XYZ file of C-alpha atoms in Angstrom:
609
model
C -6.682 -7.661 1.049
C -6.526 -7.401 4.777
C -6.816 -3.537 6.537
C -4.465 -4.263 9.340
C -1.713 -1.985 9.373
C 1.987 -3.065 9.483
C 3.256 -4.415 12.969
C 7.085 -3.290 13.424
C 9.457 -4.022 15.872
C 12.586 -1.481 16.578
C 15.891 -2.714 17.934
C 18.594 0.500 18.514
C 20.290 0.477 21.528
C 20.076 4.271 21.267
C 16.725 5.560 23.060
C 16.962 9.035 20.885
C 16.860 7.693 17.581
C 14.471 4.868 18.696
C 12.393 7.451 19.781
C 12.223 9.695 16.981
C 11.633 6.938 14.325
C 8.766 5.684 16.656
C 7.221 8.836 16.210
C 7.485 9.130 12.306
C 6.336 5.414 11.824
C 3.122 6.326 13.893
C 2.150 8.904 11.180
C 1.126 6.110 9.045
C -2.514 4.990 9.661
C -1.019 1.712 7.867
C 2.056 1.104 10.763
C 2.291 0.526 13.954
C 5.171 -0.383 16.319
C 4.340 -3.257 18.334
C 7.638 -3.886 20.199
C 11.145 -2.248 20.617
C 14.274 -3.309 22.537
C 17.591 -1.928 23.535
C 19.592 -5.344 23.413
C 19.677 -8.548 21.403
C 18.588 -10.855 24.088
C 15.423 -9.060 25.413
C 14.781 -8.556 21.290
C 15.057 -12.021 21.199
C 12.573 -12.812 24.139
C 10.150 -10.260 22.997
C 10.318 -12.114 19.673
C 9.831 -15.716 21.473
C 6.634 -13.779 23.420
C 5.248 -12.929 20.058
C 5.469 -16.507 18.732
C 3.509 -17.646 21.840
C 0.783 -15.176 21.671
C 0.656 -16.056 17.540
C 0.903 -19.881 17.708
C -2.662 -20.918 18.061
C -2.482 -23.811 16.053
C 0.140 -26.233 16.998
C 1.034 -27.917 14.007
C 2.611 -23.857 12.550
C 5.827 -23.355 12.724
C 7.694 -20.644 15.078
C 8.453 -18.631 11.716
C 5.026 -19.122 10.558
C 3.244 -18.051 13.251
C 5.555 -14.901 14.022
C 5.423 -13.850 10.590
C 1.355 -13.805 11.092
C 1.829 -11.380 14.036
C 4.928 -9.324 12.932
C 5.746 -7.932 9.546
C 9.160 -6.199 9.870
C 11.953 -5.889 12.305
C 13.736 -2.619 12.024
C 17.409 -3.363 13.100
C 20.227 -0.755 13.768
C 23.667 -2.239 12.635
C 25.397 -0.224 15.238
C 23.733 -2.016 18.360
C 25.901 -3.125 21.041
C 28.963 -1.523 19.368
C 29.492 0.322 23.125
C 29.524 -2.829 24.688
C 31.497 -5.894 23.841
C 29.369 -7.855 26.087
C 26.128 -6.729 24.671
C 24.995 -8.794 20.886
C 26.074 -6.870 18.067
C 23.514 -5.815 15.268
C 25.119 -8.894 12.829
C 24.847 -11.450 15.219
C 21.646 -10.600 16.254
C 19.954 -10.230 12.511
C 21.610 -13.502 11.487
C 20.079 -15.153 14.570
C 16.822 -13.917 13.954
C 17.163 -15.294 10.394
C 17.926 -18.682 11.609
C 14.934 -18.613 13.781
C 12.477 -17.080 12.219
C 13.233 -17.264 8.413
C 10.304 -15.617 7.030
C 10.632 -12.592 9.219
C 12.412 -9.756 7.035
C 14.880 -7.959 8.753
C 15.708 -4.132 7.424
C 19.142 -3.226 8.802
C 19.941 0.590 9.630
C 23.093 2.048 9.379
C 25.005 4.983 9.841
C 27.844 4.788 7.763
C 27.571 4.852 3.958
C 29.843 1.962 3.175
C 29.749 -0.927 0.632
C 30.943 -3.019 2.776
C 28.588 -2.754 5.182
C 25.621 -3.224 2.915
C 27.338 -6.740 1.722
C 28.019 -7.289 5.520
C 24.358 -7.182 5.847
C 23.507 -9.115 3.535
C 25.909 -11.808 4.461
C 24.301 -11.846 7.457
C 20.631 -12.206 5.907
C 19.261 -9.210 6.114
C 16.201 -8.831 4.006
C 17.395 -5.215 3.443
C 19.562 -2.066 4.218
C 19.368 1.534 4.236
C 20.724 4.569 5.709
C 19.902 6.480 9.175
C 20.399 9.595 7.171
C 18.056 9.120 4.445
C 14.753 11.236 3.605
C 11.953 10.055 5.010
C 10.475 9.239 0.919
C 13.485 6.815 0.800
C 13.206 5.247 4.030
C 9.488 4.947 3.907
C 9.362 3.161 0.355
C 12.600 0.712 1.854
C 10.326 -0.580 4.315
C 7.807 -0.886 1.889
C 9.765 -2.904 -0.613
C 11.316 -4.981 2.377
C 7.854 -5.940 3.649
C 6.582 -7.072 0.757
C 9.931 -8.847 -0.231
C 10.840 -6.173 -3.218
C 13.863 -4.880 -1.821
C 16.377 -4.765 -5.090
C 19.993 -5.219 -3.205
C 21.393 -4.917 -7.165
C 20.167 -1.080 -6.518
C 22.989 -0.491 -4.326
C 26.290 0.204 -5.740
C 27.741 -3.028 -6.766
C 31.098 -4.230 -4.372
C 33.978 -6.245 -5.067
C 34.188 -9.272 -2.343
C 36.907 -8.575 0.184
C 38.703 -12.094 0.114
C 42.122 -11.537 1.826
C 44.459 -13.390 4.712
C 45.494 -10.117 6.119
C 45.355 -10.534 9.819
C 42.144 -9.605 11.281
C 43.719 -7.211 14.033
C 45.474 -5.254 11.333
C 42.438 -4.547 9.132
C 39.633 -4.955 12.014
C 36.704 -3.449 9.566
C 37.343 -5.340 6.724
C 34.443 -8.444 6.931
C 33.498 -11.270 4.488
C 30.567 -9.785 2.413
C 27.996 -11.193 0.252
C 28.773 -13.460 -2.668
C 29.495 -12.204 -6.353
C 29.181 -12.752 -9.873
C 31.749 -14.636 -11.510
C 32.268 -12.192 -14.036
C 33.531 -9.667 -10.567
C 35.754 -11.845 -9.216
C 39.201 -10.367 -9.211
C 42.405 -10.595 -7.013
C 42.360 -9.265 -3.172
C 42.925 -5.965 -2.750
C 46.433 -4.668 -1.859
C 47.356 -4.258 2.198
C 47.602 -0.800 1.204
C 44.588 0.052 -0.611
C 43.171 -1.730 2.856
C 45.144 0.920 4.805
C 43.871 3.546 3.227
C 39.804 2.439 3.622
C 40.700 1.710 7.308
C 42.186 4.961 7.759
C 39.181 7.000 5.595
C 36.881 5.387 7.391
C 38.246 6.085 11.034
C 39.157 9.682 9.915
C 35.406 10.439 8.511
C 33.964 8.943 11.934
C 35.819 11.364 13.648
C 35.481 14.088 11.958
C 31.665 13.022 11.579
C 31.563 13.347 15.507
C 33.115 16.631 15.582
C 30.772 17.932 13.099
C 27.629 16.591 15.201
C 29.273 18.612 18.244
C 29.525 21.847 16.607
C 26.090 21.381 15.385
C 24.794 21.157 18.852
C 26.741 24.240 20.045
C 25.222 26.194 17.210
C 21.558 25.252 18.234
C 22.244 27.001 21.048
C 20.341 30.095 20.864
C 22.437 32.225 23.851
C 25.653 31.874 21.467
C 27.105 35.757 20.967
C 27.286 36.564 17.524
C 31.334 36.244 17.436
C 30.549 32.733 18.930
C 28.689 32.061 16.143
C 30.598 33.133 13.762
C 33.935 31.242 15.295
C 31.820 27.910 15.252
C 30.428 28.196 11.948
C 34.077 29.014 10.456
C 35.184 25.660 12.241
C 32.093 23.877 10.860
C 33.275 24.815 7.383
C 36.607 23.785 7.937
C 35.420 20.325 8.522
C 33.432 20.129 5.909
C 36.305 20.693 3.834
C 38.573 18.353 5.277
C 35.855 15.701 5.052
C 36.024 16.018 0.876
C 39.603 16.171 1.034
C 39.620 12.863 2.793
C 37.241 11.216 0.862
C 39.014 12.204 -2.277
C 42.601 11.876 -1.216
C 42.224 8.717 0.745
C 39.596 7.181 -1.717
C 39.606 3.730 -2.939
C 38.137 3.176 -5.865
C 37.855 -1.049 -5.256
C 36.252 -0.931 -1.710
C 34.119 2.550 -2.218
C 31.095 3.686 -3.610
C 30.811 7.429 -5.354
C 30.597 10.358 -2.619
C 27.450 11.745 -2.024
C 27.080 15.197 -2.857
C 28.227 17.260 0.026
C 25.164 19.396 1.653
C 25.705 23.329 1.444
C 28.185 24.853 4.188
C 25.455 27.123 5.232
C 22.727 24.253 6.476
C 23.720 22.860 9.872
C 23.581 18.979 9.474
C 21.120 17.280 12.459
C 23.204 15.742 14.962
C 20.830 12.928 15.655
C 19.830 11.026 12.801
C 15.950 10.747 14.188
C 16.099 14.620 13.559
C 16.144 14.044 9.429
C 12.920 11.785 9.909
C 11.138 14.944 10.693
C 12.595 17.881 9.428
C 10.674 20.992 8.224
C 11.657 23.773 6.183
C 12.480 26.970 8.339
C 10.052 29.589 7.688
C 7.059 27.352 6.435
C 3.909 29.136 7.294
C 1.659 26.983 9.190
C -2.219 27.861 8.370
C -4.992 28.181 10.672
C -6.518 25.378 9.714
C -7.360 22.149 11.319
C -4.138 19.475 10.436
C -3.826 15.657 11.037
C -3.927 14.648 14.677
C -0.889 12.215 14.203
C 0.777 15.169 12.231
C 0.199 17.736 15.440
C 1.525 15.149 17.570
C 4.622 14.679 15.678
C 5.137 18.454 15.782
C 5.264 18.582 19.131
C 7.099 15.655 19.898
C 9.785 16.067 17.699
C 10.047 19.583 18.868
C 10.191 18.330 22.657
C 12.534 15.417 21.594
C 14.813 18.273 19.950
C 14.329 20.313 23.159
C 15.442 17.365 25.542
C 18.696 17.061 23.348
C 20.610 20.003 24.357
C 21.399 21.631 27.142
C 19.316 20.747 30.386
C 20.645 22.998 33.214
C 17.897 24.775 35.663
C 18.413 28.473 34.758
C 15.170 29.502 36.723
C 17.060 29.600 40.483
C 14.177 27.572 41.731
C 15.226 24.023 42.942
C 14.064 21.695 41.338
C 13.934 17.807 42.360
C 15.549 16.831 38.649
C 18.686 19.173 39.290
C 20.085 16.042 41.734
C 20.518 13.515 38.985
C 22.819 13.195 36.658
C 22.818 14.643 32.673
C 22.047 11.178 31.277
C 19.871 10.442 33.480
C 17.706 13.503 33.566
C 17.774 13.367 29.642
C 16.613 9.186 29.892
C 13.798 10.052 32.634
C 12.291 12.912 30.239
C 12.453 10.351 27.011
C 10.903 8.108 29.483
C 8.127 10.849 30.089
C 7.593 11.584 27.003
C 7.412 8.083 25.490
C 4.696 7.219 28.404
C 2.619 10.149 27.431
C 2.780 9.479 23.565
C 1.466 5.786 24.710
C -1.024 7.110 27.171
C -2.452 9.811 24.248
C -2.660 6.202 22.044
C -4.730 4.666 24.876
C -7.033 7.765 25.251
C -7.422 7.301 21.059
C -8.541 4.212 21.018
C -10.592 4.058 24.278
C -12.952 6.609 22.461
C -12.816 9.125 25.171
C -14.751 12.154 24.833
C -13.738 15.595 25.696
C -16.004 16.442 28.542
C -14.763 13.014 30.554
C -11.322 14.353 30.094
C -11.754 16.729 33.134
C -12.640 14.170 35.326
C -10.517 11.169 34.186
C -7.288 14.327 34.596
C -6.000 13.289 37.825
C -6.227 9.514 37.371
C -4.623 10.141 33.677
C -1.739 11.946 35.872
C -1.101 9.309 38.724
C -0.975 6.541 36.037
C 1.307 8.184 34.178
C 3.609 9.406 37.103
C 3.335 5.469 38.203
C 4.382 3.871 34.940
C 7.647 6.345 34.729
C 8.496 5.641 38.004
C 8.581 1.896 37.290
C 10.398 1.942 34.332
C 12.999 4.714 35.210
C 13.372 3.271 38.803
C 13.201 -0.454 37.666
C 10.549 -3.031 38.693
C 12.682 -4.840 40.775
C 15.570 -2.372 41.415
C 16.706 -3.395 45.002
C 18.637 -2.048 47.543
C 19.904 -3.574 50.695
C 19.224 -1.453 54.419
C 20.258 -2.944 57.835
C 20.810 -6.165 55.785
C 17.819 -6.404 54.345
C 16.345 -6.631 50.477
C 13.579 -3.553 49.836
C 12.465 -3.044 46.834
C 12.306 0.734 45.713
C 9.396 1.096 43.535
C 6.521 0.002 45.988
C 7.555 1.925 48.460
C 8.045 4.665 46.042
C 4.353 4.365 44.582
C 2.735 4.418 47.794
C 4.112 8.354 47.964
C 1.160 8.915 45.557
C -1.166 10.766 47.452
C 1.665 13.043 48.390
C 3.102 13.665 44.886
C -0.261 14.167 43.181
C -1.207 16.759 45.748
C 2.061 18.608 45.852
C 2.740 18.216 42.286
C 0.402 16.754 40.184
C -2.641 18.085 40.754
C -0.940 21.725 40.226
C 0.255 21.458 36.464
C -2.206 23.646 34.542
C -3.779 22.925 31.752
C -3.612 19.725 31.325
C -7.212 18.955 29.815
C -6.895 21.476 27.674
C -3.672 20.128 26.079
C -5.294 16.393 25.718
C -8.084 17.840 24.481
C -6.375 19.903 21.832
C -3.994 16.963 20.876
C -6.571 14.450 20.930
C -9.939 16.105 19.446
C -8.363 19.435 17.721
C -10.236 21.435 20.450
C -8.669 25.053 20.108
C -6.629 26.597 22.766
C -7.553 29.664 24.683
C -4.965 32.060 24.557
C -5.184 35.804 26.294
C -8.612 35.228 26.167
C -8.814 34.472 22.387
C -9.341 30.435 20.876
C -6.897 29.304 18.105
C -7.114 26.627 15.907
C -4.556 23.426 15.646
C -1.733 24.290 13.439
C -1.959 27.799 14.368
C 1.656 29.165 15.353
C 0.276 30.610 18.219
C -1.538 27.311 19.313
C 1.355 25.415 18.376
C 3.668 27.503 21.190
C 1.367 27.349 23.518
C 0.945 23.444 23.384
C 5.133 23.149 23.467
C 5.026 25.146 26.491
C 2.413 23.540 28.150
C 4.473 19.996 27.156
C 7.512 21.009 28.284
C 5.887 21.936 31.562
C 4.424 18.450 31.899
C 7.508 16.546 31.434
C 9.515 18.619 33.682
C 6.890 18.194 36.636
C 6.030 14.706 36.453
C 10.135 13.930 35.988
C 9.873 16.149 39.063
C 6.948 13.783 40.745
C 9.234 10.279 39.946
C 12.227 11.813 42.327
C 10.712 13.093 44.621
C 9.552 10.250 46.973
C 12.979 8.786 46.530
C 14.879 12.116 47.810
C 12.097 11.763 50.458
C 12.557 7.981 51.559
C 16.085 6.938 50.054
C 18.188 10.123 50.113
C 21.328 8.892 51.396
C 21.503 5.279 50.324
C 24.849 4.708 48.499
C 23.987 2.466 45.669
C 20.881 4.727 44.394
C 23.569 7.993 44.659
C 25.915 6.121 42.333
C 22.695 5.221 39.793
C 21.267 8.227 39.390
C 22.875 11.348 41.191
C 25.077 13.839 40.360
C 28.704 13.358 41.331
C 28.773 17.048 42.789
C 25.688 16.264 45.202
C 26.758 12.900 46.547
C 27.687 14.054 50.299
C 24.907 13.876 52.873
C 25.221 17.845 53.481
C 25.043 18.453 50.179
C 22.116 16.225 49.817
C 20.449 17.197 52.297
C 20.753 20.949 51.993
C 19.258 20.355 48.797
C 16.213 18.561 50.603
C 16.149 21.871 52.808
C 16.048 23.865 49.869
C 13.537 21.904 48.174
C 11.299 21.901 51.475
C 11.258 25.540 51.631
C 10.604 26.112 47.864
C 7.357 24.350 48.645
C 6.432 26.082 51.400
C 7.275 29.392 50.165
C 5.068 28.384 46.917
C 2.181 27.332 48.859
C 1.939 30.167 51.065
C 3.090 33.349 49.121
C 3.604 32.093 45.408
C 0.560 30.122 44.672
C -2.034 32.880 45.975
C -0.040 35.531 44.029
C -0.382 33.683 41.201
C -4.368 33.280 41.406
C -4.814 36.877 42.475
C -2.594 37.896 39.172
C -4.316 35.358 36.701
C -1.420 34.039 35.852
C 0.425 30.392 35.517
C 4.108 29.784 35.895
C 5.518 26.970 33.834
C 8.869 25.351 33.362
C 10.096 25.173 29.626
C 13.033 24.286 27.316
C 14.709 27.324 26.233
C 18.224 27.937 24.761
C 20.648 27.143 27.334
C 18.473 25.298 29.679
C 15.318 25.303 31.585
C 13.742 28.629 32.321
C 10.300 29.440 33.338
C 7.440 31.542 31.915
C 4.411 33.505 32.545
C 1.068 32.820 31.071
C -2.390 34.056 31.488
C -4.938 32.172 32.579
C -8.453 33.287 34.428
C -8.195 31.899 37.853
C -11.771 33.452 39.285
C -12.453 30.250 41.007
C -9.802 29.518 42.359
C -9.233 32.667 44.070
C -13.177 32.235 45.340
C -12.107 29.489 47.384
C -8.841 30.955 48.768
C -8.808 30.820 52.753
C -6.847 31.492 55.656
C -3.122 32.458 55.288
C -3.210 32.223 51.529
C -6.278 34.517 51.604
C -4.329 37.214 53.916
C -1.495 37.564 51.078
C -3.996 38.414 48.564
C -5.555 41.094 50.538
C -1.898 42.361 51.633
C -1.394 42.613 47.815
C -4.700 44.118 47.371
C -3.876 46.513 50.434
C -0.402 47.187 48.752
C -2.119 48.225 45.320
C -4.748 50.355 47.332
C -2.498 52.112 49.640
C 1.114 52.001 47.944
C 0.351 54.635 45.179
C -0.972 57.344 47.825
C 1.804 56.590 50.062
C 4.042 56.906 47.380
C 2.679 60.032 46.426
C 2.538 61.028 50.103
C 6.354 60.688 50.701
C 7.051 62.033 47.563
C 5.268 65.702 48.844
C 6.499 64.999 52.303
C 10.256 64.597 50.534
C 10.102 67.750 48.078
C 9.318 69.140 51.145
C 12.288 68.267 53.141
C 14.122 68.994 50.587
C 13.329 72.642 50.423
C 13.585 72.978 54.294
C 16.979 71.723 53.978
C 18.465 73.388 51.297
C 16.403 76.994 51.137
C 16.135 77.188 54.793
C 18.450 75.242 56.747
C 20.975 75.481 54.319
C 20.751 79.207 53.639
C 21.294 79.531 57.552
C 24.632 77.612 57.571
C 25.577 79.265 54.644
C 25.160 82.971 56.680
C 26.929 81.194 59.650
C 29.995 79.909 57.535
C 30.316 83.022 56.088
C 30.322 85.284 59.133
C 32.635 82.656 60.960
C 34.660 83.190 57.375
C 34.717 87.329 57.967
C 35.528 86.746 61.860
C 38.679 85.080 60.409
C 39.621 87.710 57.934
C 38.877 90.447 60.268
C 41.685 88.893 62.971
C 44.283 87.530 60.357
C 43.603 92.113 59.326
C 44.560 93.081 63.146
C 47.182 90.265 63.505
C 49.213 92.561 60.578
C 48.659 94.981 61.832
C 49.929 94.879 65.636
C 53.312 93.003 63.784
C 53.689 96.496 62.016
């Protein structure tokens, strides 16, 4: 038996779930994802290219050639549901099975409906599984499908829906798999179908509301009152879901309801988060853990952070602030994905720890180039002065400035790479912490967050500098509140002043104070933290105005305490003079004036008598 890992392909238009599933699959040594796609047309093209690569024997059929290269396609049933122009999940499954009959297809669905499972079997799927199942079940299902041992009978048997009701009235009803003769009965009534459709639509709306509440409950900045109100609404929705399942149940078409989770347990709103959940409070021992597990822990946490609010809470302008929320999230996903691929390349290239320091700059530059190309689009073209201009080649020409101003200033990249690739302990406040320790995990998470944010800023910087007011770019990428020329120029000026101030004042100050400022995903958005790190060599290399800043800080530190003491003494003396001397003198003068007024009034009364 070959030791070659099972090669898989992922097809899903949800980049979040696809990324999470790939992270989870890569934890297994005998599983590897070699291709992925977000639409049917691209998926079929990739399969055809795999056939061309693997078909070395002209007599080999495409199906057999592809099966030798690719062992399983994991396809989302919801593919294309939000875009009718795209190929739908069931249609793609049928097309794959018709062209490559020996290639197994595992369909994943977010709906626990017997009709869906039956339709999947009818479309030729080799297996069916819910996206929300636990990791053990999903792992078993994948291996059963690849070996042809998936048992459709384990799914609750359903009755075929054979009806002449108009499809516009019951759009959720589809033909399902053949059934044994013993199960052939009359078609369900129109009332049963209506109840079924109402139940499915109601559960979808309730699940969407539950997912929205779950996202809000994950906000660490919620007050106790708001959290209590949201928790109450969450319990109400869970109760409503239970009632809808019971009151609108259709025994002929449904399976027994799955056990409800306790109301106190928050359900992940994104399916991929269910793949790598860990029990809160589980201690992480100060021991070496598996490389893939450490990487999966950090990347899963980063993925979870990216799904939350991405507003800039630092008060410092960042290049990514001009992006729409969806584009900002897409950019972070892409940086995370490319960084994962970079780690795999370094791991397979057998790079040694001492080589990472000298390869640091090329590694970051390659990461930036890959992300820029994929995010903007390799062939993305704009028109200026009646000339077609390819954007990406122009952006890549700014590599030197991006590397100087952003990439080279990302701290501790070599330490992070060594920690992820070789489990080298992280030095935190002068103390080394091994991989798996809570302190090292927290520090690695902060370094990874900062890397993602700064690379994303590097992608946007040349775009803002070279194509700031191109209407097509503004429509495709920019936030609707920052689309006017005035707003864009103000934004660019703020960025320019920020870099000037950072270069002249902030960076020398940080070097002198032996610290780094990191941008991290925290609570309600992007925030800034400080970490200690020795920077003696950088301090010795300072010169010019940057050196004068440190001299001014040192002078202030030397003079300020004594000056404050002197001012305090002078101030105390001045207070004494004003209150005890001048104040008493003014008081005596005022007293004499009052006495004079009194004598005058008394003499005036005497004269009147």
